[in-house]
Coordinates of C-alpha atoms and ligand atoms in Angstrom, one line a residue:
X1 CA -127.8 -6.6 -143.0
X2 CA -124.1 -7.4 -141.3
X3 CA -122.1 -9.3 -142.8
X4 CA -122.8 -11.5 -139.6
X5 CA -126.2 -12.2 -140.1
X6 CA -126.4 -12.4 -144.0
X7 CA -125.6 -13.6 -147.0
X8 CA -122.0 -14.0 -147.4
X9 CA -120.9 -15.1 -151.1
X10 CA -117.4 -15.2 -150.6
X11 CA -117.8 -17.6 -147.6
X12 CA -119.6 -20.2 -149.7
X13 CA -117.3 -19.4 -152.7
X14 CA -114.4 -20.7 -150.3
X15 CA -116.9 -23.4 -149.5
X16 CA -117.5 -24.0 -153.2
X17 CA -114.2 -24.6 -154.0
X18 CA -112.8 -26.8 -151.1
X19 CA -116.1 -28.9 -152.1
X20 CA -114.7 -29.3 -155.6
X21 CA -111.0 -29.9 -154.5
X22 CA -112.2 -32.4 -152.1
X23 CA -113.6 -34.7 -154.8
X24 CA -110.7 -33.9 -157.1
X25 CA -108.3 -34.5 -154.6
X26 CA -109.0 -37.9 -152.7
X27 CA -105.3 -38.6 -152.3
X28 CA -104.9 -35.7 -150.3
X29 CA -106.9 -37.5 -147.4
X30 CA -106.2 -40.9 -145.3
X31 CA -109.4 -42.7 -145.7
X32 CA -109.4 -43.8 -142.1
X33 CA -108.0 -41.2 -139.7
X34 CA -104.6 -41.9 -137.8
X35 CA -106.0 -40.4 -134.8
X36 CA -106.8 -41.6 -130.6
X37 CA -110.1 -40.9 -128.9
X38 CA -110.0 -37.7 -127.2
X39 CA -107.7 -35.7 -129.7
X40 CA -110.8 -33.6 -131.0
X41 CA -112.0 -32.7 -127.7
X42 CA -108.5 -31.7 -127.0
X43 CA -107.6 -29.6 -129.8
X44 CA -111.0 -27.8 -129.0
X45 CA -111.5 -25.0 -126.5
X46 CA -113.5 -26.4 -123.3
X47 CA -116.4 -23.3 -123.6
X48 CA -118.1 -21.8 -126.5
X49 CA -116.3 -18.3 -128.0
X50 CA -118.4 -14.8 -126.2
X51 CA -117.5 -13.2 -129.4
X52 CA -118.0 -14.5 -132.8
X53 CA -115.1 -15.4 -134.8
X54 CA -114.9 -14.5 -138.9
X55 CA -116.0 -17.3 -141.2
X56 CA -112.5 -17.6 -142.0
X57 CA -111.1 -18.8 -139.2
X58 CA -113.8 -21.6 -138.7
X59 CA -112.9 -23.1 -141.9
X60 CA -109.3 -22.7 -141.0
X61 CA -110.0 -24.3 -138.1
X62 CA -112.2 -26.9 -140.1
X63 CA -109.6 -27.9 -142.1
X64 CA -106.8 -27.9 -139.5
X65 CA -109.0 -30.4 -136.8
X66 CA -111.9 -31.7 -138.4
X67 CA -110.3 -32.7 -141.9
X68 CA -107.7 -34.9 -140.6
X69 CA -110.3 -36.5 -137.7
X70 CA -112.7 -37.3 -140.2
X71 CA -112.9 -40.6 -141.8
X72 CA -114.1 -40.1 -145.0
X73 CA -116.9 -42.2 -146.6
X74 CA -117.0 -40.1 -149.6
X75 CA -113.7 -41.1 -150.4
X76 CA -113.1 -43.5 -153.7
X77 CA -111.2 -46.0 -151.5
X78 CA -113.8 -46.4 -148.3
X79 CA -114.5 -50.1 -148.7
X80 CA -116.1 -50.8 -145.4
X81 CA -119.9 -51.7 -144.0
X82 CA -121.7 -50.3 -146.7
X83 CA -119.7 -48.1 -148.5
X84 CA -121.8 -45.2 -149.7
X85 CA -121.5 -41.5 -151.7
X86 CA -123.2 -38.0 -151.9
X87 CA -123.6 -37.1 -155.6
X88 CA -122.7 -33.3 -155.5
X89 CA -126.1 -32.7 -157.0
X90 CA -127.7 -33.7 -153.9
X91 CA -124.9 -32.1 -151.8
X92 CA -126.1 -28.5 -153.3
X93 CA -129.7 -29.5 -152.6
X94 CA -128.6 -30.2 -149.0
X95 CA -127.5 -26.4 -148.7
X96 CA -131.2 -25.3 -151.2
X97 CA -133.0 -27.3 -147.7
X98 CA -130.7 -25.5 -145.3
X99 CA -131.2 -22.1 -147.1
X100 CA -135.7 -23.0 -146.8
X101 CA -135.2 -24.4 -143.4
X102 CA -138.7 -25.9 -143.8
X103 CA -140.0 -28.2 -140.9
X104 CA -142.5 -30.2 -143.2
X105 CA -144.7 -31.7 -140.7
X106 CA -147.6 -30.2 -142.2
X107 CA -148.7 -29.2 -145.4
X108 CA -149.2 -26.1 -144.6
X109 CA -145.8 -25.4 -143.3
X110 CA -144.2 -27.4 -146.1
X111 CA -146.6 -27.7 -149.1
X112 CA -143.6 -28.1 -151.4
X113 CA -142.1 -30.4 -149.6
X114 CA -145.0 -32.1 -148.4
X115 CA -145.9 -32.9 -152.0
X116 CA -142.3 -33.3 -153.8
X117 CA -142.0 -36.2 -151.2
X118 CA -145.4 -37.9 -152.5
X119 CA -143.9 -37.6 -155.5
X120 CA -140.4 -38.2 -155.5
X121 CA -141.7 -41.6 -153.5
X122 CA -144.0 -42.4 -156.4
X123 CA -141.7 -42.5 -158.5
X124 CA -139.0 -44.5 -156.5
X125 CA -141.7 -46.8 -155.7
X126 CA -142.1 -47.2 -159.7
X127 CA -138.5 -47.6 -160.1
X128 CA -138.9 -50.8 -157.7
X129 CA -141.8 -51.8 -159.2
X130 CA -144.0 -51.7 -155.8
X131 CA -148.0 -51.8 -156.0
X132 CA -149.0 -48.5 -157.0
X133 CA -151.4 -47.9 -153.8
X134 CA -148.6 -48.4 -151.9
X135 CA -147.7 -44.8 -150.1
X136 CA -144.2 -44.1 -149.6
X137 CA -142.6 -42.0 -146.5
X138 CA -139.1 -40.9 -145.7
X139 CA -137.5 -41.1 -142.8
X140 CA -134.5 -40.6 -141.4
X141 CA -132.9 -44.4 -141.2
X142 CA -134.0 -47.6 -141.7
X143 CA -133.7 -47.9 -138.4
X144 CA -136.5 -45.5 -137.3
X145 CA -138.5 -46.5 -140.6
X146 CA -138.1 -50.3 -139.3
X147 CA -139.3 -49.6 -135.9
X148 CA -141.9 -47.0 -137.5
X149 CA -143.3 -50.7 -139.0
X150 CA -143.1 -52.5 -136.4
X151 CA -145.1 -50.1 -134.0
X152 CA -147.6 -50.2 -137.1
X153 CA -147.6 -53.7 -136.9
X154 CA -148.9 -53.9 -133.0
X155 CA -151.4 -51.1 -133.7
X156 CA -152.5 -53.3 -136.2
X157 CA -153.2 -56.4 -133.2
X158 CA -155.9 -54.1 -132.1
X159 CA -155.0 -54.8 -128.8
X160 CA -155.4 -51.4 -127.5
X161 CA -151.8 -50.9 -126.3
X162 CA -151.8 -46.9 -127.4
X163 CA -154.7 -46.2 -125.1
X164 CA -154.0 -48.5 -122.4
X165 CA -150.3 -49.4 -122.5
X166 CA -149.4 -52.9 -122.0
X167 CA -148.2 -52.4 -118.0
X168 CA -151.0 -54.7 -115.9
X169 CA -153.1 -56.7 -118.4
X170 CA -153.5 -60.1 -119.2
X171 CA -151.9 -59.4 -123.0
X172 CA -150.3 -62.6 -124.6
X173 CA -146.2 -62.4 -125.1
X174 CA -145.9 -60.7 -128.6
X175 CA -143.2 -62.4 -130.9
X176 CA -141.2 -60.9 -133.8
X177 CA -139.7 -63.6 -136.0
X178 CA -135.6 -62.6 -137.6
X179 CA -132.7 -64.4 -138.3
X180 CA -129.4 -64.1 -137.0
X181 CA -128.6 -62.3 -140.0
X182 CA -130.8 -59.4 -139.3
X183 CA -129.9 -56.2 -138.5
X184 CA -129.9 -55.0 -135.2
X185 CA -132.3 -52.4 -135.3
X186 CA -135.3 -54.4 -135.1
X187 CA -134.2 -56.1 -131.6
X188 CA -133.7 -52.5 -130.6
X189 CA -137.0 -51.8 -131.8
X190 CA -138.7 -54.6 -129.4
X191 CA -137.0 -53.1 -126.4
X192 CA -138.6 -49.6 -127.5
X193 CA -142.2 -50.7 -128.1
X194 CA -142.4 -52.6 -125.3
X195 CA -142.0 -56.5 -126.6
X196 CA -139.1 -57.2 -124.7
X197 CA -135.8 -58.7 -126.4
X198 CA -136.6 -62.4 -125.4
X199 CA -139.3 -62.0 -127.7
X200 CA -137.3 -60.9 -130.4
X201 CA -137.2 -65.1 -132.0
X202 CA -134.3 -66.2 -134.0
X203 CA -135.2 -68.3 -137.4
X204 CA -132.9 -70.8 -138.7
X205 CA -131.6 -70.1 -141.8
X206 CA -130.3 -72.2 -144.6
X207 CA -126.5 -73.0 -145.7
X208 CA -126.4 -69.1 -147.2
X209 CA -127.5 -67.4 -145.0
X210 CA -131.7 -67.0 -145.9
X211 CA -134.3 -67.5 -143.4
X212 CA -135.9 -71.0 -143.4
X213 CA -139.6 -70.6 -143.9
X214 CA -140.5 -74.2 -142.9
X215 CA -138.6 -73.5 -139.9
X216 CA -140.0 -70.0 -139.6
X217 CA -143.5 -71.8 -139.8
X218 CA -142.6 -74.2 -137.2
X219 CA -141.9 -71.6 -134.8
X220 CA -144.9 -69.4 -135.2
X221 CA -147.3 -72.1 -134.8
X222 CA -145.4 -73.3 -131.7
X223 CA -145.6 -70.3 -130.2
X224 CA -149.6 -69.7 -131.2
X225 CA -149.9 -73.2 -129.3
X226 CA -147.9 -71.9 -126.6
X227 CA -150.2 -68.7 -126.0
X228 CA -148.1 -66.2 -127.7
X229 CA -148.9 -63.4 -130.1
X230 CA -146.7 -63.4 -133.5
X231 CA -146.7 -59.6 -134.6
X232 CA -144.4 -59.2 -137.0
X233 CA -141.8 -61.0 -139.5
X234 CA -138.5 -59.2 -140.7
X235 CA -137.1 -60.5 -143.7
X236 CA -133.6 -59.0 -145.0
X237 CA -133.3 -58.3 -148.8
X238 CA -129.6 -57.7 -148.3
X239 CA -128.1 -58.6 -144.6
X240 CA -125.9 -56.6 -143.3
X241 CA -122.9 -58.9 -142.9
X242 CA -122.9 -61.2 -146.4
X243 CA -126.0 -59.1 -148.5
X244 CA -128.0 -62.5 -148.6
X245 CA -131.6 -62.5 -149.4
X246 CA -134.5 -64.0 -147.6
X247 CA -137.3 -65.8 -149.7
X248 CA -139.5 -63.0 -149.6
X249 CA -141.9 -64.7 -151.2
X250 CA -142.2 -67.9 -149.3
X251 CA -141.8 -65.7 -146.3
X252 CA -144.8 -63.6 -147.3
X253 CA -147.0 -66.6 -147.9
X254 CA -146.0 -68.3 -143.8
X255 CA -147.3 -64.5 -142.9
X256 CA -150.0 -63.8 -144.3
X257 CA -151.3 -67.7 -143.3
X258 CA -151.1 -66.3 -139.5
X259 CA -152.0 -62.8 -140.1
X260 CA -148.6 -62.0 -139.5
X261 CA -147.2 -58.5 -140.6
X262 CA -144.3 -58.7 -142.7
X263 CA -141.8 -56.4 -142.8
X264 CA -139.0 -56.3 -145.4
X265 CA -135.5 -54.6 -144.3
X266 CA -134.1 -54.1 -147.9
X267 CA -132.2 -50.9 -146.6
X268 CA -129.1 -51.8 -149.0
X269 CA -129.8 -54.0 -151.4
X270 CA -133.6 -52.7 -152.3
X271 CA -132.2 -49.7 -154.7
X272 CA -130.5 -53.0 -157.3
X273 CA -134.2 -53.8 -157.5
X274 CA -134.4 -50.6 -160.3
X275 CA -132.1 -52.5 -162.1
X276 CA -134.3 -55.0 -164.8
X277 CA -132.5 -58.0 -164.0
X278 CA -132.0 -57.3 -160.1
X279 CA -136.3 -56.9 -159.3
X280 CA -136.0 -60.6 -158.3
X281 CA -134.4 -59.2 -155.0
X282 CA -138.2 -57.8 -154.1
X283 CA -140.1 -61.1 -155.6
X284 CA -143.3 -61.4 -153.4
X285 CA -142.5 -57.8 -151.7
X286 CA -146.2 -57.3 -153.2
X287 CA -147.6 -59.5 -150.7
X288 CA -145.5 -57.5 -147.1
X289 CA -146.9 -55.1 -145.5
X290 CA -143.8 -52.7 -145.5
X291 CA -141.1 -52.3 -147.5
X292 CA -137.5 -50.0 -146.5
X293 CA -135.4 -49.0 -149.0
X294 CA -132.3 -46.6 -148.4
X295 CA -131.3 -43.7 -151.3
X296 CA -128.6 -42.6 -148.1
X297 CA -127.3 -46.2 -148.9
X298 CA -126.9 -47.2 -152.6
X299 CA -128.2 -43.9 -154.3
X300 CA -125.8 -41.4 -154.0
X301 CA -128.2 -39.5 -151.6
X302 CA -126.0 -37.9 -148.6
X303 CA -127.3 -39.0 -144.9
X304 CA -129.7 -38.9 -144.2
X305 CA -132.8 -40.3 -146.3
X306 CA -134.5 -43.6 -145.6
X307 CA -137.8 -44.7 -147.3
X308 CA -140.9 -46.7 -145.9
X309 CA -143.2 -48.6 -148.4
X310 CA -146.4 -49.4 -147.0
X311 CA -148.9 -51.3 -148.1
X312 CA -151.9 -49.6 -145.6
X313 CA -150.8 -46.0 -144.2
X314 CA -153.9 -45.5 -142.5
X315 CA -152.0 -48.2 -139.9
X316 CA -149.4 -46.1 -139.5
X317 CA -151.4 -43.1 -138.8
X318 CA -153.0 -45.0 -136.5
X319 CA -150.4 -46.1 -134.4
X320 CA -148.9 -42.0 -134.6
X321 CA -151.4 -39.1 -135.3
X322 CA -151.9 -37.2 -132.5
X323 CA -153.0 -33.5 -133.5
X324 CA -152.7 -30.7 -130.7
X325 CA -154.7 -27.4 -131.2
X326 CA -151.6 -25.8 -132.1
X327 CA -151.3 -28.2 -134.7
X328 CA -154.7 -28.1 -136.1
X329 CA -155.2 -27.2 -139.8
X330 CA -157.8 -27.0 -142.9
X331 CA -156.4 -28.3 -145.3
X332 CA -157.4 -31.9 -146.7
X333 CA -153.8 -33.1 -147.3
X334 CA -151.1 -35.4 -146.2
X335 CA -149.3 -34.1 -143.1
X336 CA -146.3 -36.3 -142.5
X337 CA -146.2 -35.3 -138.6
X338 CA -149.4 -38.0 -138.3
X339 CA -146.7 -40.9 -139.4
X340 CA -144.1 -41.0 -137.0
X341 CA -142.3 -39.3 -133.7
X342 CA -141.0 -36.6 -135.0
X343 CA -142.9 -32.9 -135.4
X344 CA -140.3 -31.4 -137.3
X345 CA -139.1 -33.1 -140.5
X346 CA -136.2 -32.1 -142.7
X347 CA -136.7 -31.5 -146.9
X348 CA -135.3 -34.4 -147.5
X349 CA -137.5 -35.0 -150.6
X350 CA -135.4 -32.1 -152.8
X351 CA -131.8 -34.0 -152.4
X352 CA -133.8 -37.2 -153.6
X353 CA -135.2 -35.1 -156.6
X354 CA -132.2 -33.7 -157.3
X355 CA -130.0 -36.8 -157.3
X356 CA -133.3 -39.1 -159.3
X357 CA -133.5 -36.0 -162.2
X358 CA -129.5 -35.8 -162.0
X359 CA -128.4 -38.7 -163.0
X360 CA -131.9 -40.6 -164.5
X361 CA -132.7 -44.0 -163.5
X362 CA -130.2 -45.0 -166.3
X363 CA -127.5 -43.0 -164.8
X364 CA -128.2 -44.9 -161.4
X365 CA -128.8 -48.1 -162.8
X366 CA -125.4 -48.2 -165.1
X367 CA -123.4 -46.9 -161.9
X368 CA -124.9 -49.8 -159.7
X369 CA -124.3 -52.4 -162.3
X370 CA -120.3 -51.4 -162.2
X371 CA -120.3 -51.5 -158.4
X372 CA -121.7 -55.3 -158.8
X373 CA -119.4 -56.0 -161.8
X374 CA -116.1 -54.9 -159.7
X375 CA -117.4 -56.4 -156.8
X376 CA -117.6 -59.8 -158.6
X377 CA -114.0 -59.4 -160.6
X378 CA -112.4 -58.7 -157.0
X379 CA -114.2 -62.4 -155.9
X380 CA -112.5 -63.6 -158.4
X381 CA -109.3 -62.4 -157.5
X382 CA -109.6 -63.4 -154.1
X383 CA -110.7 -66.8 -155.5
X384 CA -107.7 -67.0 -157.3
X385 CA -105.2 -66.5 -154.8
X386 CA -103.5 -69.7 -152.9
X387 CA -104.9 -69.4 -149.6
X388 CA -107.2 -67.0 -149.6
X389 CA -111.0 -68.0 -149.7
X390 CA -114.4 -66.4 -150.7
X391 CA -116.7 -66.7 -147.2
X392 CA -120.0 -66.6 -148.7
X393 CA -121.8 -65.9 -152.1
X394 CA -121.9 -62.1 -153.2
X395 CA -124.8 -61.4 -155.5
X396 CA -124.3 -57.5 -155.1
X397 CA -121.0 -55.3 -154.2
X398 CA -120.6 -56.6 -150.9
X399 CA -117.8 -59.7 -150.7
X400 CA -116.8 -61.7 -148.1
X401 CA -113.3 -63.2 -147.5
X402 CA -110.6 -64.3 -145.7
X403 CA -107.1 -65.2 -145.9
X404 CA -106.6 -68.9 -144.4
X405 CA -103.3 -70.7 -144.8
X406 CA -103.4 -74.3 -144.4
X407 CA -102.3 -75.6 -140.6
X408 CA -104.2 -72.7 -138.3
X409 CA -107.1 -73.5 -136.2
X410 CA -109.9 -71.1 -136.2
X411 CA -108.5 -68.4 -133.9
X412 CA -105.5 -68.0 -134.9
X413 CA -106.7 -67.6 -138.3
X414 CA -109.3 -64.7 -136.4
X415 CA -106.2 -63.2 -135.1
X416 CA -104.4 -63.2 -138.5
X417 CA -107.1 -61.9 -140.7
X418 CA -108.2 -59.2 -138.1
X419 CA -104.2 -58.3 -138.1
X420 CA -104.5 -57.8 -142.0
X421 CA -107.4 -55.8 -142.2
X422 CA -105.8 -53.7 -138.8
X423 CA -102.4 -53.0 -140.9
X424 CA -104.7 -52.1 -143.9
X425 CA -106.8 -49.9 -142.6
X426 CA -103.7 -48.3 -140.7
X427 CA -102.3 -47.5 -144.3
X428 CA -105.1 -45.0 -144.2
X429 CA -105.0 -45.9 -148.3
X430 CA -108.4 -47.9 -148.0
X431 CA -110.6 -48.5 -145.5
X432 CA -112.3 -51.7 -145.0
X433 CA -114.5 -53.5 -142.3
X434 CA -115.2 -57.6 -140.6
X435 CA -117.7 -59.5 -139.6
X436 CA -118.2 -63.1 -138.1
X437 CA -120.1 -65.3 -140.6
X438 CA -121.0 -68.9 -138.5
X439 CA -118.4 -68.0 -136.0
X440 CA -115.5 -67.6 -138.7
X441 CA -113.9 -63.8 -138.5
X442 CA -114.4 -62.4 -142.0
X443 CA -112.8 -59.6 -144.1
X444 CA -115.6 -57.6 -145.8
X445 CA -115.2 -55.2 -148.8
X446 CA -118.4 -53.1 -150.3
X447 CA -118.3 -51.1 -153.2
X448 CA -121.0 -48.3 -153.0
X449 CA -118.9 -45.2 -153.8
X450 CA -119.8 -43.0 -157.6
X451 CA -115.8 -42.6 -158.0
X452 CA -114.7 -45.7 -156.9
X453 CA -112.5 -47.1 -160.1
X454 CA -111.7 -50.2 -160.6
X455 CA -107.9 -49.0 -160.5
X456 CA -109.2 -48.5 -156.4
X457 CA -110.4 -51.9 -156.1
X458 CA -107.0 -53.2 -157.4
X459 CA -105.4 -50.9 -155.5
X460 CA -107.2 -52.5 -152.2
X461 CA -106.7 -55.8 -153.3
X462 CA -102.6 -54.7 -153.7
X463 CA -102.7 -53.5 -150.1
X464 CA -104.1 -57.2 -148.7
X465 CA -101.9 -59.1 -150.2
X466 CA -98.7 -57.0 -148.9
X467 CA -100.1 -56.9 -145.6
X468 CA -100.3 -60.8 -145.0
X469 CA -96.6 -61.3 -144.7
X470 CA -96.4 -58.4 -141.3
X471 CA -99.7 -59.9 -140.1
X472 CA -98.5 -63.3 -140.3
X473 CA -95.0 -62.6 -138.4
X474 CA -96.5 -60.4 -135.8
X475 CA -99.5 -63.1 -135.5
X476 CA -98.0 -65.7 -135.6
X477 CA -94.7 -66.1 -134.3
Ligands
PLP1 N1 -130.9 -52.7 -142.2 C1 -129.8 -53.2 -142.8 C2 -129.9 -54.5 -143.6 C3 -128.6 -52.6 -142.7 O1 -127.5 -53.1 -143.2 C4 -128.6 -51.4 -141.9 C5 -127.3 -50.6 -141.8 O2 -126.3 -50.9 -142.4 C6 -129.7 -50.9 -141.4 C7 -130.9 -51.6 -141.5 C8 -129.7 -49.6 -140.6 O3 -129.6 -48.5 -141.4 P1 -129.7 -47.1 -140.9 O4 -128.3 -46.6 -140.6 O5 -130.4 -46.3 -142.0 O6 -130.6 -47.1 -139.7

């Protein structure tokens, strides 16, 4: 064997060891790039190299223009969206599945993966205390687990769509029921099964943010009366822009009274629920139909690894399996092509198993509890502070906030707080992110990361404050 074509240990040695001075050395790095679209491209040749270049050079050249266009979410001091890590546990296993280069769409081409799946979703679906005949599946993201359950849920009308399509018949209009605090995946996910975004229906929600299940009531059975067809219901454990909860239980009881399927998008917050005094998150997830949880979110499992609770996988099946000859095997055993789109499915099972057996449920458990903890001593801060405000309440490590100075009307104080987080986030020190909550522009910072300290959090906290005077003078004067 070349050296080409084989197994090369000093390569991976040299890949070893940036790996471990990477996490040793997060101040080495800006946490947001200073960098302009286009500069990667550019620094790039326009063709692919004829001749192979030594293993050397393309981690020279790694370092030298992907390192410094890179913004890095594994860093201590990434505060934005959901901020996430990869536990170098379940970075090695990344490199074991790379090295088996399994596609584990049927047992027979994967049986270890096949089953280490079954079980390593077992025994997350323990951990969240989910009905044991519940069958877990991973997919890539919530967002292809979350349409996944949706096109279960049609299939489950029985209205014939996969044979016959919906193009020319007489079907009703099919409604899904959200809030405007859901994520946007599941309108997406009416435009690709065919439902149509104007039937993608928009619950009220209450004073914090949670869906309204009188109102949610209200607008099912108008829309029975009206002819249409309510599929499905979406309720967030965990929305995206202020981690509020829907009543999943109050929810659960409106669907099931209409034969509604409900779906529960708990792609953040859901991993808390393995946390004894956090399981409230899920009350009533017994009585859904599906369930998303993300390990690539809150579990220290690199991208990408989403996983689908459901309550009846035969539905999903239904709505998927399609077996060509090719394809045909034996075996009596679960092949995971039959549940989704894809054939060929990553091993995404071992970096699960790796990171669940690496640090124990405890070891996740304590780690989560000291992102909430931090997250709810920086409220406190923020509450403390003349003129800055909390924007809405922050059960888990996600808060809300905004710095509002008495006298401004609503957008200038838009302009001055997106100013701020503009001239943080240009420090390249932190890195944190907005949203709009009821119209009002809103400064969020999520703790998610396995090294963030709380010497980072004060850190962040440092860099706000110091960047309200320059926001405020280029702003507002
Ligand atoms: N659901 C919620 C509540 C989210 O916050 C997100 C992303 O942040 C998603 C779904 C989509 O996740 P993914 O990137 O895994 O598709």
């Amino acid at each position: 064997m070349t050296d080409r074509e084989g197994w090369m240990r000093e390569d991976f040695e040299r890949v070893g060891a940036w790996i471990e001075s990477y996490f040793a050395h997060p101040e080495a790095y800006r946490v947001m790039p200073q960098i302009h679209p286009g500069e990667v491209v550019a620094a790039l040749p326009p063709a692919a190299p004829e001749l192979g270049v030594p293993f050397d050079e393309i981690m020279n050249d790694f370092e030298r223009i992907i390192l410094p266009a890179t913004t890095h979410w594994n860093h201590p001091r990434f505060f934005a969206y959901f901020a996430t890590s990869a536990a170098p546990a379940a970075i090695a296993a990344e490199a074991l599945a790379a090295t088996l280069d399994v596609k584990a769409m049927l047992w027979r081409t994967s049986p270890a993966a096949t089953e280490l799946e079954e079980v390593t979703m077992r025994w997350l679906g323990q951990l969240l205390d989910l009905p044991p005949q519940w069958t877990g599946i991973i997919y890539d993201t919530a967002s292809i687990a979350g349409f996944t359950a949706l096109a279960a849920a049609r299939e489950a009308l029985d209205l014939s769509i996969r044979e016959e399509g919906m193009a020319g018949r007489s079907l009703p209009a099919l409604r899904i029921y959200i809030t405007a605090e859901t994520h946007s995946h599941v309108e997406k996910a009416a435009i690709a099964l065919g439902l149509g975004q104007r039937n993608v229906v928009r619950v009220p929600c209450d004073g914090v943010f949670r869906m309204n299940p009188a109102a949610l009531r209200a607008r099912i059975e108008a829309d029975i009366g009206a002819g249409m067809k309510p599929v499905a219901v979406v309720a967030t454990v965990g929305t995206t822009s202020t981690t509020s909860v829907d009543p999943v239980r109050e929810i659960a009881q409106v669907a099931r009274e209409y034969g509604v399927w409900l779906h529960v998008d708990a792609a953040y917050a859901g991993i808390a629920a393995i946390i004894p005094e956090f399981r409230a998150l899920l009350d009533g997830v017994e009585l859904a139909d599906s369930l998303v949880v993300n390990p690539h979110k809150w579990m220290f499992v690199p991208m990408d690894c989403s996983a689908l609770f459901v309550r009846d996988e035969s539905i999903v099946r239904r709505a998927f399996s399609l077996v060509p000859e090719y394809l045909t095997t034996p075996e009596a055993a679960v092949n995971y092509m039959d549940y989704g789109l894809q054939l060929g499915r990553r091993f995404r099972a071992l970096k699960l198993w790796f990171v669940l057996r690496h640090f124990g449920a405890q070891g996740i458990r304590q780690r989560l509890r000291e992102h909430i903890a931090l997250a709810q001593e920086f409220a406190e801060w923020v509450r403390a502070e003349p003129h800055w405000e909390v924007l809405a309440p922050h059960p888990l490590s996600v808060v809300c906030f905004r710095y509002a100075p008495p006298g401004l009307d609503e957008s200038q104080l838009e302009r001055l707080n997106a100013a701020i987080m503009h001239a943080v986030n240009a420090t390249g020190e932190v890195f944190i992110s907005h949203t709009k909550i009821d119209g009002r522009y809103t400064i969020r910072l999520a703790i998610g990361n396995l090294r963030t300290q709380r010497s980072d959090v004060e850190h962040a906290w440092r860099i706000l404050q110091r960047e309200v005077k320059p926001a405020n003078s280029t702003v507002l004067h």
